[in-house]
């Protein structure tokens, strides 16, 4: 029996070409995840996701919303946050905006949609979670899918954990 050794440069080339074919999941969210127990849950689910996909969470600064802010001020805040979000979306990405007016999907329907995206060789899927005021019109209109997890309102930090848990099942 003879042993065949793979040239290190050839091995690295094979690894890098495989990584190029790995679908990327990106979550862009407004605000920091401050609670330690939520960060621990995120880390647990992220490890599961990273077994199959490239995974990245981008946290963007949220604008301070003054008490008793009017509609115009709230719109301006959402627009500022929206510009930051749009600047981080990769050009080749399919964009999923999480918003209450979006389409509700069961876990099974979500898996079917994901399988369809994989068949289409979508290189990156970017999920967007807005701040406490929600998403700007520009972000929502740029999205390929508006997704609702519920008609109820959840804190955006908790929504990040719920989304990541669902992604860990893929």
PDB file of C-alpha atoms in Angstrom:
ATOM      1  CA  UNK A   1       0.000   0.000   0.000  1.00  0.00           C
ATOM      2  CA  UNK A   2       1.238   3.454  -0.816  1.00  0.00           C
ATOM      3  CA  UNK A   3       0.210   6.640   0.857  1.00  0.00           C
ATOM      4  CA  UNK A   4      -0.606   9.622  -1.303  1.00  0.00           C
ATOM      5  CA  UNK A   5       0.157  13.031   0.096  1.00  0.00           C
ATOM      6  CA  UNK A   6      -1.747  16.058  -1.066  1.00  0.00           C
ATOM      7  CA  UNK A   7       0.309  19.129  -1.751  1.00  0.00           C
ATOM      8  CA  UNK A   8      -0.535  21.766   0.902  1.00  0.00           C
ATOM      9  CA  UNK A   9      -1.185  24.466  -1.708  1.00  0.00           C
ATOM     10  CA  UNK A  10      -3.554  22.094  -3.559  1.00  0.00           C
ATOM     11  CA  UNK A  11      -5.325  21.290  -0.291  1.00  0.00           C
ATOM     12  CA  UNK A  12      -5.777  25.009   0.504  1.00  0.00           C
ATOM     13  CA  UNK A  13      -7.094  25.606  -3.020  1.00  0.00           C
ATOM     14  CA  UNK A  14      -9.682  22.819  -2.600  1.00  0.00           C
ATOM     15  CA  UNK A  15     -10.752  24.213   0.780  1.00  0.00           C
ATOM     16  CA  UNK A  16     -11.105  27.763  -0.519  1.00  0.00           C
ATOM     17  CA  UNK A  17     -13.116  26.627  -3.542  1.00  0.00           C
ATOM     18  CA  UNK A  18     -15.457  24.706  -1.279  1.00  0.00           C
ATOM     19  CA  UNK A  19     -15.917  27.744   0.933  1.00  0.00           C
ATOM     20  CA  UNK A  20     -16.862  29.806  -2.122  1.00  0.00           C
ATOM     21  CA  UNK A  21     -19.797  27.481  -2.707  1.00  0.00           C
ATOM     22  CA  UNK A  22     -21.059  27.735   0.855  1.00  0.00           C
ATOM     23  CA  UNK A  23     -24.205  29.795   1.163  1.00  0.00           C
ATOM     24  CA  UNK A  24     -23.822  32.774   3.467  1.00  0.00           C
ATOM     25  CA  UNK A  25     -26.400  33.796   6.043  1.00  0.00           C
ATOM     26  CA  UNK A  26     -26.188  37.347   7.269  1.00  0.00           C
ATOM     27  CA  UNK A  27     -28.281  39.080   9.900  1.00  0.00           C
ATOM     28  CA  UNK A  28     -28.171  42.868   9.909  1.00  0.00           C
ATOM     29  CA  UNK A  29     -29.773  44.290  13.014  1.00  0.00           C
ATOM     30  CA  UNK A  30     -30.125  47.638  14.685  1.00  0.00           C
ATOM     31  CA  UNK A  31     -28.905  47.795  18.273  1.00  0.00           C
ATOM     32  CA  UNK A  32     -26.594  45.712  20.406  1.00  0.00           C
ATOM     33  CA  UNK A  33     -27.488  42.486  22.161  1.00  0.00           C
ATOM     34  CA  UNK A  34     -26.724  43.457  25.765  1.00  0.00           C
ATOM     35  CA  UNK A  35     -28.239  40.632  27.781  1.00  0.00           C
ATOM     36  CA  UNK A  36     -25.740  37.857  28.510  1.00  0.00           C
ATOM     37  CA  UNK A  37     -28.318  35.071  28.444  1.00  0.00           C
ATOM     38  CA  UNK A  38     -29.500  36.136  24.964  1.00  0.00           C
ATOM     39  CA  UNK A  39     -25.898  36.280  23.699  1.00  0.00           C
ATOM     40  CA  UNK A  40     -25.359  32.735  25.021  1.00  0.00           C
ATOM     41  CA  UNK A  41     -28.434  31.505  23.127  1.00  0.00           C
ATOM     42  CA  UNK A  42     -27.252  33.289  19.978  1.00  0.00           C
ATOM     43  CA  UNK A  43     -23.828  31.653  20.294  1.00  0.00           C
ATOM     44  CA  UNK A  44     -25.408  28.206  20.702  1.00  0.00           C
ATOM     45  CA  UNK A  45     -27.571  28.601  17.597  1.00  0.00           C
ATOM     46  CA  UNK A  46     -24.747  30.260  15.629  1.00  0.00           C
ATOM     47  CA  UNK A  47     -22.522  27.212  16.185  1.00  0.00           C
ATOM     48  CA  UNK A  48     -25.210  24.998  14.641  1.00  0.00           C
ATOM     49  CA  UNK A  49     -25.620  27.319  11.657  1.00  0.00           C
ATOM     50  CA  UNK A  50     -21.849  27.480  11.088  1.00  0.00           C
ATOM     51  CA  UNK A  51     -21.710  23.709  10.632  1.00  0.00           C
ATOM     52  CA  UNK A  52     -23.487  24.168   7.276  1.00  0.00           C
ATOM     53  CA  UNK A  53     -23.275  27.835   6.301  1.00  0.00           C
ATOM     54  CA  UNK A  54     -21.127  30.900   6.559  1.00  0.00           C
ATOM     55  CA  UNK A  55     -22.807  33.054   9.229  1.00  0.00           C
ATOM     56  CA  UNK A  56     -22.416  36.683  10.201  1.00  0.00           C
ATOM     57  CA  UNK A  57     -24.311  39.070  12.477  1.00  0.00           C
ATOM     58  CA  UNK A  58     -23.817  42.786  11.869  1.00  0.00           C
ATOM     59  CA  UNK A  59     -24.994  45.025  14.694  1.00  0.00           C
ATOM     60  CA  UNK A  60     -25.580  48.644  13.731  1.00  0.00           C
ATOM     61  CA  UNK A  61     -25.917  51.609  16.044  1.00  0.00           C
ATOM     62  CA  UNK A  62     -29.451  52.608  16.866  1.00  0.00           C
ATOM     63  CA  UNK A  63     -30.554  56.215  16.970  1.00  0.00           C
ATOM     64  CA  UNK A  64     -31.700  57.621  20.274  1.00  0.00           C
ATOM     65  CA  UNK A  65     -35.446  58.186  20.162  1.00  0.00           C
ATOM     66  CA  UNK A  66     -36.469  61.140  22.323  1.00  0.00           C
ATOM     67  CA  UNK A  67     -39.459  60.688  24.603  1.00  0.00           C
ATOM     68  CA  UNK A  68     -42.658  61.852  22.935  1.00  0.00           C
ATOM     69  CA  UNK A  69     -41.012  62.005  19.497  1.00  0.00           C
ATOM     70  CA  UNK A  70     -43.405  62.938  16.729  1.00  0.00           C
ATOM     71  CA  UNK A  71     -44.096  61.031  13.517  1.00  0.00           C
ATOM     72  CA  UNK A  72     -41.640  63.166  11.508  1.00  0.00           C
ATOM     73  CA  UNK A  73     -38.847  62.564  14.000  1.00  0.00           C
ATOM     74  CA  UNK A  74     -39.560  58.816  14.066  1.00  0.00           C
ATOM     75  CA  UNK A  75     -39.442  58.702  10.240  1.00  0.00           C
ATOM     76  CA  UNK A  76     -36.116  60.544  10.256  1.00  0.00           C
ATOM     77  CA  UNK A  77     -34.689  58.057  12.773  1.00  0.00           C
ATOM     78  CA  UNK A  78     -35.854  55.079  10.689  1.00  0.00           C
ATOM     79  CA  UNK A  79     -34.336  56.659   7.562  1.00  0.00           C
ATOM     80  CA  UNK A  80     -30.956  57.149   9.283  1.00  0.00           C
ATOM     81  CA  UNK A  81     -30.967  53.541  10.505  1.00  0.00           C
ATOM     82  CA  UNK A  82     -32.157  52.408   7.066  1.00  0.00           C
ATOM     83  CA  UNK A  83     -29.204  54.073   5.316  1.00  0.00           C
ATOM     84  CA  UNK A  84     -26.815  52.198   7.642  1.00  0.00           C
ATOM     85  CA  UNK A  85     -28.598  48.920   6.897  1.00  0.00           C
ATOM     86  CA  UNK A  86     -28.599  49.381   3.120  1.00  0.00           C
ATOM     87  CA  UNK A  87     -24.873  50.192   3.152  1.00  0.00           C
ATOM     88  CA  UNK A  88     -24.105  46.762   4.676  1.00  0.00           C
ATOM     89  CA  UNK A  89     -26.110  44.552   2.300  1.00  0.00           C
ATOM     90  CA  UNK A  90     -23.944  42.637  -0.185  1.00  0.00           C
ATOM     91  CA  UNK A  91     -24.933  43.300  -3.797  1.00  0.00           C
ATOM     92  CA  UNK A  92     -25.594  39.617  -4.600  1.00  0.00           C
ATOM     93  CA  UNK A  93     -27.738  39.045  -1.536  1.00  0.00           C
ATOM     94  CA  UNK A  94     -31.364  38.012  -1.341  1.00  0.00           C
ATOM     95  CA  UNK A  95     -32.912  40.329   1.251  1.00  0.00           C
ATOM     96  CA  UNK A  96     -35.465  39.259   3.858  1.00  0.00           C
ATOM     97  CA  UNK A  97     -36.960  42.070   5.937  1.00  0.00           C
ATOM     98  CA  UNK A  98     -38.569  41.019   9.203  1.00  0.00           C
ATOM     99  CA  UNK A  99     -41.658  43.153   9.605  1.00  0.00           C
ATOM    100  CA  UNK A 100     -45.095  42.750  11.125  1.00  0.00           C
ATOM    101  CA  UNK A 101     -46.812  43.381   7.752  1.00  0.00           C
ATOM    102  CA  UNK A 102     -44.782  40.614   6.122  1.00  0.00           C
ATOM    103  CA  UNK A 103     -45.837  37.132   5.043  1.00  0.00           C
ATOM    104  CA  UNK A 104     -46.173  34.644   7.900  1.00  0.00           C
ATOM    105  CA  UNK A 105     -44.535  31.264   7.214  1.00  0.00           C
ATOM    106  CA  UNK A 106     -44.636  28.040   9.181  1.00  0.00           C
ATOM    107  CA  UNK A 107     -41.267  26.444   9.960  1.00  0.00           C
ATOM    108  CA  UNK A 108     -41.995  23.860   7.254  1.00  0.00           C
ATOM    109  CA  UNK A 109     -42.790  26.547   4.661  1.00  0.00           C
ATOM    110  CA  UNK A 110     -39.644  28.418   5.627  1.00  0.00           C
ATOM    111  CA  UNK A 111     -37.548  25.275   5.044  1.00  0.00           C
ATOM    112  CA  UNK A 112     -39.192  24.817   1.612  1.00  0.00           C
ATOM    113  CA  UNK A 113     -38.387  28.421   0.692  1.00  0.00           C
ATOM    114  CA  UNK A 114     -34.804  27.926   1.905  1.00  0.00           C
ATOM    115  CA  UNK A 115     -34.456  24.771  -0.187  1.00  0.00           C
ATOM    116  CA  UNK A 116     -35.674  26.719  -3.223  1.00  0.00           C
ATOM    117  CA  UNK A 117     -33.029  29.428  -2.608  1.00  0.00           C
ATOM    118  CA  UNK A 118     -30.331  26.770  -2.325  1.00  0.00           C
ATOM    119  CA  UNK A 119     -31.437  25.209  -5.639  1.00  0.00           C
ATOM    120  CA  UNK A 120     -31.218  28.666  -7.212  1.00  0.00           C
ATOM    121  CA  UNK A 121     -27.641  28.936  -5.853  1.00  0.00           C
ATOM    122  CA  UNK A 122     -28.366  32.165  -3.991  1.00  0.00           C
ATOM    123  CA  UNK A 123     -24.912  33.073  -2.589  1.00  0.00           C
ATOM    124  CA  UNK A 124     -26.103  35.113   0.386  1.00  0.00           C
ATOM    125  CA  UNK A 125     -29.357  35.628   2.271  1.00  0.00           C
ATOM    126  CA  UNK A 126     -29.503  38.758   4.401  1.00  0.00           C
ATOM    127  CA  UNK A 127     -32.117  38.992   7.145  1.00  0.00           C
ATOM    128  CA  UNK A 128     -32.849  42.485   8.435  1.00  0.00           C
ATOM    129  CA  UNK A 129     -34.181  43.327  11.885  1.00  0.00           C
ATOM    130  CA  UNK A 130     -34.918  46.983  12.513  1.00  0.00           C
ATOM    131  CA  UNK A 131     -34.718  48.972  15.700  1.00  0.00           C
ATOM    132  CA  UNK A 132     -37.490  49.760  18.125  1.00  0.00           C
ATOM    133  CA  UNK A 133     -39.309  51.891  15.511  1.00  0.00           C
ATOM    134  CA  UNK A 134     -39.117  49.246  12.793  1.00  0.00           C
ATOM    135  CA  UNK A 135     -37.655  49.477   9.282  1.00  0.00           C
ATOM    136  CA  UNK A 136     -37.566  52.391   6.865  1.00  0.00           C
ATOM    137  CA  UNK A 137     -39.672  52.267   3.701  1.00  0.00           C
ATOM    138  CA  UNK A 138     -36.450  52.136   1.652  1.00  0.00           C
ATOM    139  CA  UNK A 139     -35.290  48.941   3.397  1.00  0.00           C
ATOM    140  CA  UNK A 140     -38.684  47.251   3.147  1.00  0.00           C
ATOM    141  CA  UNK A 141     -39.057  48.131  -0.545  1.00  0.00           C
ATOM    142  CA  UNK A 142     -35.549  46.807  -1.306  1.00  0.00           C
ATOM    143  CA  UNK A 143     -36.320  43.400   0.251  1.00  0.00           C
ATOM    144  CA  UNK A 144     -37.127  40.315  -1.799  1.00  0.00           C
ATOM    145  CA  UNK A 145     -39.292  38.893   0.978  1.00  0.00           C
ATOM    146  CA  UNK A 146     -41.122  40.571   3.828  1.00  0.00           C
ATOM    147  CA  UNK A 147     -41.327  37.984   6.596  1.00  0.00           C
ATOM    148  CA  UNK A 148     -43.500  38.104   9.694  1.00  0.00           C
ATOM    149  CA  UNK A 149     -42.942  35.781  12.613  1.00  0.00           C
ATOM    150  CA  UNK A 150     -46.122  36.979  14.322  1.00  0.00           C
ATOM    151  CA  UNK A 151     -48.656  39.781  14.378  1.00  0.00           C
ATOM    152  CA  UNK A 152     -47.427  40.431  17.890  1.00  0.00           C
ATOM    153  CA  UNK A 153     -44.580  42.837  18.561  1.00  0.00           C
ATOM    154  CA  UNK A 154     -41.358  41.387  19.998  1.00  0.00           C
ATOM    155  CA  UNK A 155     -38.288  43.225  21.282  1.00  0.00           C
ATOM    156  CA  UNK A 156     -35.781  43.334  18.424  1.00  0.00           C
ATOM    157  CA  UNK A 157     -33.114  41.667  20.619  1.00  0.00           C
ATOM    158  CA  UNK A 158     -35.397  38.692  21.272  1.00  0.00           C
ATOM    159  CA  UNK A 159     -36.389  38.549  17.592  1.00  0.00           C
ATOM    160  CA  UNK A 160     -32.731  38.076  16.731  1.00  0.00           C
ATOM    161  CA  UNK A 161     -32.607  34.975  18.936  1.00  0.00           C
ATOM    162  CA  UNK A 162     -35.875  33.596  17.512  1.00  0.00           C
ATOM    163  CA  UNK A 163     -34.637  34.078  13.938  1.00  0.00           C
ATOM    164  CA  UNK A 164     -31.278  32.469  14.702  1.00  0.00           C
ATOM    165  CA  UNK A 165     -32.989  29.487  16.296  1.00  0.00           C
ATOM    166  CA  UNK A 166     -35.073  28.975  13.141  1.00  0.00           C
ATOM    167  CA  UNK A 167     -31.968  29.285  10.963  1.00  0.00           C
ATOM    168  CA  UNK A 168     -30.186  26.663  13.072  1.00  0.00           C
ATOM    169  CA  UNK A 169     -32.808  24.117  11.929  1.00  0.00           C
ATOM    170  CA  UNK A 170     -31.941  24.515   8.223  1.00  0.00           C
TER     171      UNK A 170
END
